[in-house]
Coordinates of C-alpha atoms in Angstrom, one line a residue:
Chain A
M1 CA -20.1 8.4 40.3
S2 CA -17.2 6.1 40.8
A3 CA -14.5 7.4 43.2
P4 CA -15.4 10.4 45.5
K5 CA -13.6 12.7 43.3
P6 CA -12.9 11.6 39.8
L7 CA -9.4 12.0 38.1
L8 CA -10.8 13.2 35.0
S9 CA -14.3 14.5 34.5
V10 CA -15.7 15.3 31.2
Q11 CA -18.9 17.4 31.3
N12 CA -21.3 17.9 28.4
L13 CA -18.5 17.9 25.9
C14 CA -19.7 18.8 22.5
V15 CA -17.2 18.7 19.4
D16 CA -18.2 20.1 16.0
Y17 CA -16.5 19.9 12.6
L18 CA -16.8 22.7 10.1
T19 CA -17.9 21.4 6.9
P20 CA -18.7 23.4 3.7
T21 CA -22.5 22.8 4.5
G22 CA -22.3 23.9 8.2
T23 CA -21.1 22.4 11.3
F24 CA -21.2 18.7 12.0
R25 CA -21.6 17.7 15.8
A26 CA -19.5 14.6 16.2
V27 CA -19.6 14.5 20.0
R28 CA -22.9 15.5 21.5
N29 CA -23.0 16.3 25.1
V30 CA -20.9 13.6 26.3
S31 CA -20.3 13.4 30.2
L32 CA -17.8 10.8 31.5
D33 CA -15.8 10.4 34.7
I34 CA -12.6 8.5 35.1
G35 CA -11.6 7.7 38.8
S36 CA -8.1 7.2 40.0
N37 CA -6.6 3.8 38.9
E38 CA -9.7 2.9 36.8
I39 CA -9.8 1.5 33.4
V40 CA -12.8 3.0 31.4
G41 CA -13.6 1.6 28.0
L42 CA -15.1 3.6 25.2
A43 CA -16.6 1.4 22.6
G44 CA -18.3 2.1 19.3
E45 CA -18.0 1.8 15.5
S46 CA -16.1 3.8 13.2
G47 CA -17.3 7.4 13.0
C48 CA -19.0 7.3 16.3
G49 CA -16.8 10.0 17.9
K50 CA -14.7 8.1 20.2
S51 CA -11.3 9.0 18.7
T52 CA -12.6 12.6 18.5
I53 CA -13.2 12.4 22.3
A54 CA -9.6 11.1 22.9
F55 CA -8.0 13.8 20.8
S56 CA -10.1 16.5 22.5
L57 CA -9.1 15.3 26.0
M58 CA -5.5 16.0 25.1
R59 CA -6.4 19.1 23.3
L60 CA -4.8 17.4 20.2
H61 CA -7.9 18.1 18.0
R62 CA -7.2 20.3 15.0
P63 CA -9.3 22.3 12.8
P64 CA -11.9 21.7 11.2
A65 CA -12.7 20.2 14.7
F66 CA -13.5 22.5 17.6
I67 CA -14.7 22.2 21.2
S68 CA -18.0 24.2 21.1
E69 CA -19.3 23.4 24.7
G70 CA -18.4 21.6 27.8
R71 CA -15.6 21.3 30.3
I72 CA -12.8 18.7 30.8
L73 CA -11.5 18.7 34.5
F74 CA -8.4 16.9 35.3
D75 CA -7.9 16.8 39.1
G76 CA -10.4 19.8 39.4
E77 CA -8.5 21.9 36.8
D78 CA -10.2 22.8 33.4
I79 CA -8.0 21.7 30.8
L80 CA -9.5 23.8 28.1
A81 CA -8.3 26.9 30.2
F82 CA -4.7 25.7 30.3
P83 CA -2.3 28.3 28.6
R84 CA 0.1 26.7 26.0
R85 CA 3.0 26.2 28.3
R86 CA 1.1 24.5 30.9
L87 CA -0.7 22.4 28.3
E88 CA 2.6 21.4 27.0
A89 CA 3.9 20.5 30.4
W90 CA 0.9 18.5 31.3
R91 CA 1.0 16.5 28.1
W92 CA 3.1 13.4 28.9
S93 CA 3.5 14.2 32.6
G94 CA -0.2 14.3 33.5
T95 CA -1.8 12.4 30.7
S96 CA -0.2 10.6 27.8
M97 CA -1.6 8.9 24.8
V98 CA -0.9 5.6 22.9
F99 CA -2.1 5.7 19.4
Q100 CA -3.4 2.7 17.2
S101 CA -0.4 2.8 14.9
A102 CA 3.0 3.0 16.7
M103 CA 4.7 3.5 13.4
N104 CA 2.9 6.8 13.0
S105 CA 3.6 8.1 16.5
L106 CA 7.3 7.2 16.6
N107 CA 9.7 9.2 14.4
P108 CA 11.0 6.9 11.7
V109 CA 14.4 8.7 11.4
L110 CA 15.3 8.8 15.1
T111 CA 16.4 5.9 17.3
V112 CA 14.2 4.9 20.2
F113 CA 16.7 6.3 22.7
E114 CA 16.6 9.7 20.7
Q115 CA 12.9 9.9 21.2
F116 CA 12.9 9.0 24.9
R117 CA 15.7 11.9 25.2
D118 CA 13.5 14.4 23.5
M119 CA 10.8 13.9 25.9
L120 CA 13.1 13.7 29.0
A121 CA 15.1 16.7 28.0
R122 CA 12.2 18.8 27.4
H123 CA 10.2 17.8 30.4
E124 CA 12.8 16.9 33.0
R125 CA 15.8 18.8 31.6
M126 CA 17.6 15.4 32.0
G127 CA 21.3 14.9 30.5
R128 CA 22.1 12.3 28.2
D129 CA 23.4 9.7 30.6
A130 CA 20.4 10.1 33.1
A131 CA 18.0 9.9 30.2
R132 CA 19.9 6.8 29.0
A133 CA 19.3 5.1 32.4
K134 CA 15.8 6.2 32.7
A135 CA 14.9 5.0 29.1
A136 CA 16.6 1.7 29.9
E137 CA 14.6 1.2 33.1
M138 CA 11.4 1.9 31.2
M139 CA 12.3 -0.6 28.4
A140 CA 13.0 -3.3 31.0
M141 CA 9.6 -2.5 32.6
V142 CA 7.7 -3.4 29.2
G143 CA 10.0 -6.4 28.6
L144 CA 12.4 -5.0 26.1
P145 CA 16.3 -5.4 26.3
A146 CA 18.1 -2.1 26.7
D147 CA 20.1 -2.5 23.5
R148 CA 16.8 -2.1 21.5
L149 CA 17.2 1.6 22.5
D150 CA 19.5 2.1 19.6
A151 CA 17.2 0.5 17.1
F152 CA 15.2 2.5 14.6
P153 CA 11.5 2.0 14.6
H154 CA 11.4 -0.1 11.4
Q155 CA 13.7 -2.4 13.0
L156 CA 11.2 -3.5 15.6
S157 CA 8.2 -5.7 15.2
G158 CA 4.7 -4.3 15.5
G159 CA 4.5 -5.5 19.2
M160 CA 7.9 -4.2 20.0
R161 CA 7.1 -0.8 18.6
Q162 CA 3.9 -0.7 20.7
R163 CA 5.8 -1.5 23.8
V164 CA 8.2 1.3 23.1
V165 CA 5.3 3.7 22.9
L166 CA 3.7 2.3 26.1
A167 CA 7.2 2.6 27.8
M168 CA 7.5 6.3 26.6
A169 CA 3.8 6.9 27.7
L170 CA 4.5 5.7 31.3
T171 CA 8.0 7.3 31.6
L172 CA 6.9 10.6 33.3
R173 CA 4.4 8.7 35.5
P174 CA 1.2 10.2 34.1
R175 CA -2.0 9.7 36.1
L176 CA -4.0 9.0 33.0
V177 CA -3.2 7.2 29.9
I178 CA -5.4 7.5 26.9
M179 CA -5.1 4.5 24.6
D180 CA -6.8 4.7 21.1
E181 CA -7.2 1.2 19.7
P182 CA -3.6 0.5 21.0
T183 CA -3.5 -3.3 19.9
T184 CA -5.9 -3.4 16.9
A185 CA -2.9 -3.7 14.5
L186 CA -1.5 -6.5 16.4
D187 CA -2.0 -10.2 16.6
V188 CA -4.1 -11.7 19.2
V189 CA -1.4 -13.4 21.2
V190 CA 0.7 -10.1 21.4
Q191 CA -2.5 -8.2 22.1
R192 CA -3.1 -10.4 25.2
E193 CA 0.6 -10.1 26.1
I194 CA 0.6 -6.2 25.9
L195 CA -2.8 -5.8 27.7
Q196 CA -1.9 -8.1 30.6
E197 CA 1.4 -6.1 30.9
I198 CA -0.6 -3.0 31.2
V199 CA -2.8 -4.5 33.8
A200 CA 0.1 -5.5 35.9
L201 CA 1.9 -2.2 35.3
R202 CA -1.2 -0.4 36.6
R203 CA -0.8 -2.3 39.8
T204 CA 2.7 -1.4 40.5
L205 CA 2.7 2.3 39.0
G206 CA -1.0 3.1 39.7
F207 CA -2.7 5.1 36.6
S208 CA -6.0 5.4 35.1
V209 CA -6.7 4.3 31.5
L210 CA -9.2 5.5 28.9
F211 CA -9.3 2.5 26.4
I212 CA -10.9 2.9 23.1
T213 CA -11.8 0.1 20.9
H214 CA -14.4 -1.4 18.7
D215 CA -13.7 -4.9 20.1
L216 CA -16.3 -5.3 22.8
A217 CA -15.1 -8.8 24.0
L218 CA -11.6 -7.5 24.4
M219 CA -13.0 -4.3 26.3
A220 CA -15.0 -6.7 28.7
Q221 CA -11.6 -8.5 29.7
F222 CA -9.7 -5.3 30.1
A223 CA -12.0 -2.4 31.5
D224 CA -13.5 -1.9 34.8
R225 CA -16.4 0.2 33.4
I226 CA -17.6 0.6 29.8
A227 CA -19.2 3.6 28.0
I228 CA -21.0 2.5 24.4
M229 CA -21.1 5.4 22.0
L230 CA -23.6 5.8 19.1
E231 CA -23.4 8.7 16.6
G232 CA -21.7 11.0 19.2
R233 CA -23.7 10.2 22.2
I234 CA -22.9 7.8 25.2
V235 CA -26.0 5.4 25.0
E236 CA -25.0 3.0 27.7
E237 CA -22.5 3.2 30.6
G238 CA -21.9 0.6 33.4
A239 CA -19.6 -1.8 35.0
A240 CA -18.0 -4.2 32.6
A241 CA -19.6 -7.3 34.0
A242 CA -23.1 -5.7 33.9
L243 CA -22.5 -4.7 30.3
V244 CA -21.8 -8.2 29.2
A245 CA -24.4 -10.0 31.3
A246 CA -27.2 -7.7 31.1
P247 CA -26.9 -5.0 28.4
R248 CA -29.8 -2.6 28.7
H249 CA -29.5 -0.5 25.3
D250 CA -30.6 -2.1 22.1
Y251 CA -27.4 -1.0 20.4
T252 CA -25.3 -2.7 22.9
R253 CA -27.2 -5.8 22.4
K254 CA -27.0 -5.5 18.6
L255 CA -23.2 -5.0 18.9
W256 CA -23.0 -8.4 21.0
A257 CA -25.2 -10.2 18.7
A258 CA -23.2 -9.0 15.7
M259 CA -20.1 -11.0 17.0
P260 CA -19.6 -14.6 16.4
R261 CA -18.3 -16.2 19.5
I262 CA -16.4 -19.3 20.3
E263 CA -18.1 -21.1 23.2
G264 CA -16.0 -22.1 26.1
N265 CA -12.6 -21.9 24.8
A266 CA -9.9 -23.1 27.1
A267 CA -7.6 -20.8 28.9
Chain B
M1 CA -15.9 -39.1 0.1
T2 CA -15.9 -36.7 -3.0
A3 CA -12.6 -35.6 -4.4
P4 CA -11.4 -32.3 -3.2
L5 CA -11.9 -29.3 -5.5
L6 CA -8.6 -27.9 -4.5
S7 CA -5.6 -29.5 -3.1
L8 CA -2.2 -28.3 -2.2
E9 CA 0.4 -31.1 -1.9
G10 CA 3.6 -30.2 -0.1
V11 CA 3.6 -26.6 -1.3
S12 CA 6.7 -24.5 -0.5
K13 CA 7.7 -21.0 -1.4
T14 CA 11.0 -19.2 -0.8
F15 CA 11.1 -15.5 -1.5
H16 CA 14.6 -14.0 -2.0
V17 CA 14.4 -10.5 -0.6
R18 CA 17.1 -8.2 -2.1
P19 CA 17.4 -5.1 0.2
V20 CA 19.0 -2.1 -1.2
L21 CA 22.1 -2.7 1.1
G22 CA 23.3 -6.0 2.3
A23 CA 22.9 -9.5 1.4
V24 CA 20.1 -11.3 -0.2
R25 CA 17.7 -12.8 2.4
R26 CA 15.8 -15.9 2.0
V27 CA 12.2 -15.9 3.4
E28 CA 10.5 -19.3 3.6
A29 CA 7.0 -18.2 3.3
L30 CA 5.4 -21.6 2.8
R31 CA 6.9 -24.8 4.0
N32 CA 5.5 -28.1 2.9
V33 CA 1.9 -27.1 3.0
T34 CA -0.7 -29.7 2.4
L35 CA -4.3 -28.7 2.4
S36 CA -7.7 -29.5 0.5
V37 CA -11.0 -27.8 -0.1
D38 CA -14.0 -29.8 -1.0
P39 CA -16.7 -28.4 -3.2
G40 CA -19.2 -26.3 -1.5
R41 CA -17.3 -26.3 1.8
A42 CA -15.0 -23.7 3.5
L43 CA -11.5 -24.1 4.8
A44 CA -10.3 -21.4 7.1
L45 CA -6.6 -20.6 7.2
V46 CA -5.9 -18.9 10.7
G47 CA -2.7 -17.6 11.9
E48 CA -1.0 -14.4 12.9
S49 CA 0.4 -11.9 10.3
G50 CA 3.4 -13.4 8.4
S51 CA 2.3 -17.0 9.2
G52 CA 2.0 -17.6 5.3
K53 CA -1.8 -17.7 5.2
S54 CA -2.1 -14.9 2.4
T55 CA 0.8 -16.4 0.5
C56 CA -1.2 -19.7 0.3
G57 CA -4.1 -17.7 -0.9
R58 CA -2.1 -16.0 -3.7
A59 CA -0.4 -19.2 -4.8
V60 CA -4.0 -20.4 -5.3
I61 CA -4.9 -17.6 -7.5
R62 CA -1.6 -18.3 -9.3
H63 CA 0.1 -15.2 -8.3
F64 CA 3.3 -16.9 -8.3
E65 CA 4.5 -20.5 -8.8
P66 CA 5.5 -22.5 -5.6
S67 CA 9.1 -23.3 -5.4
A68 CA 8.1 -27.0 -4.7
G69 CA 4.9 -29.1 -4.5
T70 CA 1.8 -29.0 -6.5
I71 CA -1.5 -27.3 -6.5
R72 CA -4.3 -29.1 -8.0
F73 CA -7.7 -27.8 -9.0
R74 CA -10.3 -30.8 -9.8
G75 CA -7.2 -33.1 -9.9
E76 CA -5.1 -31.2 -12.6
D77 CA -2.0 -29.3 -11.8
I78 CA -2.8 -25.6 -12.1
F79 CA 0.7 -24.8 -13.3
E80 CA 1.3 -27.7 -15.8
G81 CA 0.5 -28.0 -19.4
W82 CA -2.8 -25.9 -19.6
T83 CA -4.3 -24.8 -22.8
R84 CA -5.5 -21.2 -23.2
Q85 CA -9.1 -22.5 -22.6
G86 CA -8.0 -24.3 -19.5
D87 CA -6.3 -21.2 -18.2
R88 CA -9.5 -19.2 -18.8
A89 CA -11.6 -21.8 -17.2
Y90 CA -9.4 -21.7 -14.1
L91 CA -9.4 -17.9 -14.0
R92 CA -13.1 -18.1 -14.1
A93 CA -13.6 -20.8 -11.5
V94 CA -11.3 -19.2 -8.9
Q95 CA -12.0 -15.8 -7.7
M96 CA -10.5 -13.6 -5.0
V97 CA -12.1 -11.3 -2.7
F98 CA -9.7 -8.8 -1.1
Q99 CA -9.6 -7.3 2.5
D100 CA -9.9 -3.7 1.3
P101 CA -13.2 -2.9 -0.4
F102 CA -12.0 0.6 -1.1
A103 CA -8.8 -0.6 -3.0
S104 CA -10.4 -3.5 -4.9
L105 CA -13.1 -1.5 -6.9
N106 CA -12.1 1.1 -9.4
P107 CA -13.3 4.5 -8.2
T108 CA -13.8 5.9 -11.7
H109 CA -16.3 3.3 -12.8
T110 CA -19.9 2.4 -11.9
I111 CA -21.0 -0.8 -10.2
R112 CA -22.6 -1.7 -13.5
H113 CA -19.1 -1.6 -15.1
H114 CA -17.6 -3.8 -12.6
L115 CA -20.0 -6.4 -13.0
E116 CA -20.7 -6.1 -16.8
R117 CA -17.1 -6.7 -17.7
P118 CA -16.7 -10.0 -16.3
L119 CA -20.2 -11.1 -17.6
R120 CA -19.1 -10.1 -21.1
L121 CA -15.5 -11.6 -20.9
H122 CA -16.5 -14.9 -19.7
G123 CA -19.9 -15.1 -21.6
G124 CA -22.7 -17.3 -20.8
P125 CA -26.4 -17.5 -21.7
G126 CA -29.0 -15.1 -21.0
D127 CA -30.0 -11.5 -21.2
L128 CA -27.2 -9.2 -19.8
E129 CA -29.4 -6.8 -17.9
A130 CA -31.5 -9.6 -16.3
R131 CA -28.3 -11.4 -15.2
L132 CA -26.8 -8.2 -13.7
R133 CA -30.0 -7.7 -11.7
G134 CA -30.1 -11.4 -10.7
I135 CA -26.5 -11.3 -9.3
L136 CA -27.1 -8.1 -7.4
S137 CA -30.1 -9.6 -5.7
D138 CA -28.2 -12.6 -4.9
V139 CA -25.7 -10.5 -2.8
E140 CA -28.6 -8.7 -1.3
L141 CA -28.1 -5.4 -3.0
D142 CA -30.8 -3.4 -4.6
P143 CA -30.3 -3.6 -8.4
A144 CA -32.4 -0.5 -9.0
T145 CA -30.3 1.8 -7.0
T146 CA -27.0 0.1 -7.0
L147 CA -26.2 -0.4 -10.6
E148 CA -25.4 3.2 -11.5
K149 CA -23.5 4.0 -8.4
F150 CA -19.8 4.6 -8.0
P151 CA -17.9 2.6 -5.3
H152 CA -17.5 5.7 -3.1
Q153 CA -21.4 6.0 -2.8
L154 CA -21.6 2.6 -1.2
S155 CA -20.6 1.7 2.4
G156 CA -17.9 -0.9 3.2
G157 CA -20.3 -3.7 3.6
Q158 CA -22.0 -3.0 0.3
R159 CA -18.7 -2.7 -1.5
Q160 CA -17.6 -6.2 -0.1
R161 CA -21.0 -7.3 -1.5
V162 CA -20.1 -6.1 -4.9
S163 CA -16.8 -7.9 -4.7
F164 CA -18.6 -11.3 -4.1
A165 CA -21.3 -10.3 -6.9
R166 CA -18.1 -10.0 -9.2
A167 CA -17.1 -13.4 -8.3
L168 CA -20.7 -14.8 -8.8
A169 CA -20.8 -13.1 -12.2
V170 CA -18.3 -15.4 -13.8
G171 CA -19.6 -18.5 -12.1
A172 CA -16.9 -18.9 -9.5
E173 CA -16.7 -22.3 -7.9
L174 CA -13.8 -21.5 -5.3
I175 CA -13.6 -17.9 -3.7
V176 CA -10.3 -17.1 -2.0
A177 CA -11.5 -14.6 0.6
D178 CA -8.5 -12.8 2.2
E179 CA -9.7 -11.1 5.4
P180 CA -13.1 -10.0 3.7
T181 CA -14.6 -8.6 7.0
S182 CA -11.6 -7.2 8.9
M183 CA -12.0 -3.7 7.6
L184 CA -16.0 -3.7 8.2
D185 CA -17.7 -2.3 11.2
V186 CA -18.6 -4.8 13.9
S187 CA -22.3 -4.6 13.3
I188 CA -22.1 -5.3 9.6
R189 CA -19.4 -8.1 9.8
K190 CA -21.8 -10.9 10.6
S191 CA -24.0 -10.1 7.7
V192 CA -21.2 -10.4 5.2
L193 CA -20.2 -13.6 6.8
D194 CA -24.0 -14.8 6.4
L195 CA -23.7 -13.9 2.8
M196 CA -20.7 -16.3 2.4
R197 CA -22.4 -19.0 4.3
R198 CA -25.6 -18.8 1.9
L199 CA -23.4 -18.7 -1.1
K200 CA -21.6 -21.9 0.2
E201 CA -24.9 -23.6 1.0
E202 CA -27.2 -22.5 -2.0
R203 CA -24.6 -22.1 -4.7
N204 CA -22.2 -24.9 -3.8
I205 CA -19.3 -22.4 -3.8
A206 CA -16.1 -23.5 -1.8
F207 CA -14.3 -20.9 0.2
L208 CA -10.7 -20.6 1.1
Y209 CA -11.3 -18.2 4.0
I210 CA -8.1 -16.6 5.2
T211 CA -8.4 -14.7 8.5
H212 CA -6.8 -13.9 12.0
D213 CA -10.1 -13.8 13.6
I214 CA -10.7 -17.2 14.9
A215 CA -14.4 -16.8 16.0
T216 CA -15.4 -15.9 12.4
A217 CA -13.5 -19.1 11.2
H218 CA -15.5 -21.1 13.5
Y219 CA -18.8 -19.5 12.4
I220 CA -18.3 -20.0 8.6
A221 CA -15.9 -22.9 7.9
E222 CA -16.3 -26.6 8.3
E223 CA -12.4 -27.1 8.6
T224 CA -9.8 -25.1 9.9
A225 CA -6.0 -25.0 9.5
V226 CA -3.7 -23.2 11.9
M227 CA -0.5 -21.8 10.3
F228 CA 2.5 -20.6 11.9
A229 CA 5.9 -19.6 10.3
G230 CA 4.9 -21.0 6.8
Q231 CA 3.9 -24.4 8.1
V232 CA 0.5 -26.0 9.1
M233 CA 0.4 -26.5 12.7
E234 CA -2.8 -28.3 13.0
R235 CA -5.9 -29.0 10.7
G236 CA -9.2 -30.6 10.9
P237 CA -12.9 -30.0 11.7
S238 CA -13.3 -26.5 12.9
D239 CA -15.2 -27.7 16.1
A240 CA -12.3 -30.0 17.1
V241 CA -9.5 -27.6 16.2
I242 CA -11.1 -24.5 17.9
S243 CA -12.6 -26.2 21.0
S244 CA -10.1 -28.7 21.7
P245 CA -6.6 -27.6 20.0
R246 CA -3.9 -30.3 20.4
H247 CA -0.8 -28.4 19.2
A248 CA 0.8 -25.9 21.6
Y249 CA 0.8 -23.2 19.1
S250 CA -3.1 -23.5 18.4
K251 CA -3.7 -23.7 22.2
L252 CA -1.7 -20.4 22.5
L253 CA -3.6 -18.7 19.6
I254 CA -6.9 -19.7 20.6
S255 CA -6.4 -18.9 24.4
A256 CA -5.7 -15.3 23.3
V257 CA -9.0 -14.8 21.5
P258 CA -10.8 -12.2 23.5
D259 CA -13.3 -13.8 25.7
P260 CA -15.5 -11.4 27.7
A261 CA -16.1 -14.1 30.4
R262 CA -12.4 -14.0 31.3
R263 CA -10.8 -10.9 32.8
F264 CA -7.1 -9.7 32.5
D265 CA -6.6 -9.6 36.2
A266 CA -3.2 -11.4 36.3
G267 CA -0.4 -9.9 38.4
A268 CA 3.1 -9.0 37.0
D269 CA 4.3 -12.4 37.4
D270 CA 1.5 -14.1 35.4
A271 CA 1.8 -11.5 32.6
L272 CA 5.5 -12.3 32.4
A273 CA 4.7 -16.0 32.5
F274 CA 2.3 -15.7 29.7
T275 CA 4.9 -13.7 27.5
R276 CA 7.6 -16.3 28.4
Q277 CA 5.3 -19.1 27.4
A278 CA 4.4 -17.4 24.2
E279 CA 8.1 -16.9 23.2
A280 CA 8.7 -20.6 24.0
V281 CA 5.8 -21.9 22.1
R282 CA 6.6 -19.6 19.0
A283 CA 10.3 -20.8 19.1
S284 CA 9.4 -24.4 19.2
A285 CA 6.6 -24.0 16.6
A286 CA 8.9 -22.3 14.2
R287 CA 11.2 -25.6 13.9
P288 CA 10.6 -27.7 10.8
V289 CA 7.6 -30.0 11.0
A290 CA 8.6 -33.7 10.6
G291 CA 5.1 -35.1 10.1
Y292 CA 1.6 -35.1 11.3
R293 CA -0.3 -37.4 13.6
E294 CA -4.0 -38.1 13.1
V295 CA -5.4 -37.6 16.4
A296 CA -9.0 -38.1 15.4
P297 CA -10.5 -38.6 11.8
G298 CA -9.4 -35.9 9.7
H299 CA -7.8 -33.9 12.5
F300 CA -4.1 -33.7 12.0
V301 CA -1.2 -32.3 14.4
A302 CA 2.3 -31.4 13.4
Y303 CA 5.2 -32.8 15.2
A304 CA 8.7 -31.5 15.1
E305 CA 11.7 -33.8 14.5
A306 CA 13.1 -33.7 18.0
E307 CA 9.8 -34.7 20.0
N308 CA 8.9 -37.5 17.8
A309 CA 5.4 -38.9 18.3

């Protein structure tokens, strides 16, 4: 579809939830490719299954959710067939994830550096000094001073926390970063700062992004390709510009119409 | 020109935060805020979190008394020399709608209970049942099916409509709406905004609309005030403030509103430049405001001491 061989290829993915009254299919036959260095947006309202997809891709979904059908190929290999060891090594280094609330993904009782060290020790068997240098380098990359490494998460602002998470997600040079509403809890100015930084970092480091949000306007600014989800299905998929200029599906049009826009705001 | 319904004159509020360990910290949540809302019109307070916009709303519903300045409702100071009746009249006339429609309705009571109580407490003429139904129709909910339901049986948008119905029930003249649509799905957000617009136009209800979403502010409010670090940076007609902001901070804020026509394809240098610029603007905007310049009729822009107009 996009590149000759996609980095990530989701094929006919179905995710079910066990409920007292039977199974509920949250994701229905979703197929989606993400090319190398591509930013793909997944948009939809709450409950449409977009976060369920994000968690399933990392195999972070927990019961009562289970993947009932489909394949997830990362660089040609089926993630669903990975043994536990392989899966753990692949998380962070092959694909990493940035969640909506950085406060929930950072450990509140460890300093920022301890959290870096945790990851570096486990994946790279790195010693304390090497880890410190690596962590400082990553912090600088996202525009944070190295002395913030000794801060606890609650001592940082929301934007800084999300930058820390982003720095951690990029440390092991993953080829794909899944971002589930990464800036929804932030103010618009900080949101723009962080997203522009991601675009710039992608240029220097080279990685793909699966970007999940309900904010279509933001997605159109950031993603190369957009898929729109409704009730577990992808109803429309296309280049970002085409989805803005000429949406084909009724639901996409409805989403656009539902958003008040300010005309011609100055840059 | 009519007299304003609500006016804030030089309102300041300083909180003393007492942490478990360490010294007491002073937080100047509001600094010399002057604003007014006319009957049947909406004023949007926009700004990032921590800018003092919600503190402003909470002062208006008398959650606390300002450290300095006065808040007048129909010309009378809302904290001075009020009688019991006057108090009651104020509490009736000024109603609040909160961000979280899950937390603002009691999960153990039906919608009937939520609307009947204010109707009884604040009295008024007419048959209770007929008024209940009338109010629900006013907020576009079906009285036949909604009255006996519990909050959890309604969607977020429907619950928010119940919150507005509750304000209507007592005959509110001013509704302080603090981010009423930010927890709703995109596709129903606009219908709730449309409801607010209709209440404003048909019922002559004034709104103090607190939001971080500048596009919705433009959609609903005649006037907009941009707040930062407890101070008003710029205020005036929404069209002017949003399409041609004059203050550096308003420009920054409005330029960051997602716009599908503009791509984030800047290089590393540009990204860094934007961050630097944002920091510089914030630092400069946090300085005390020395005064306001009227750049166009009703359009005021703050200036700090150093720059001097």
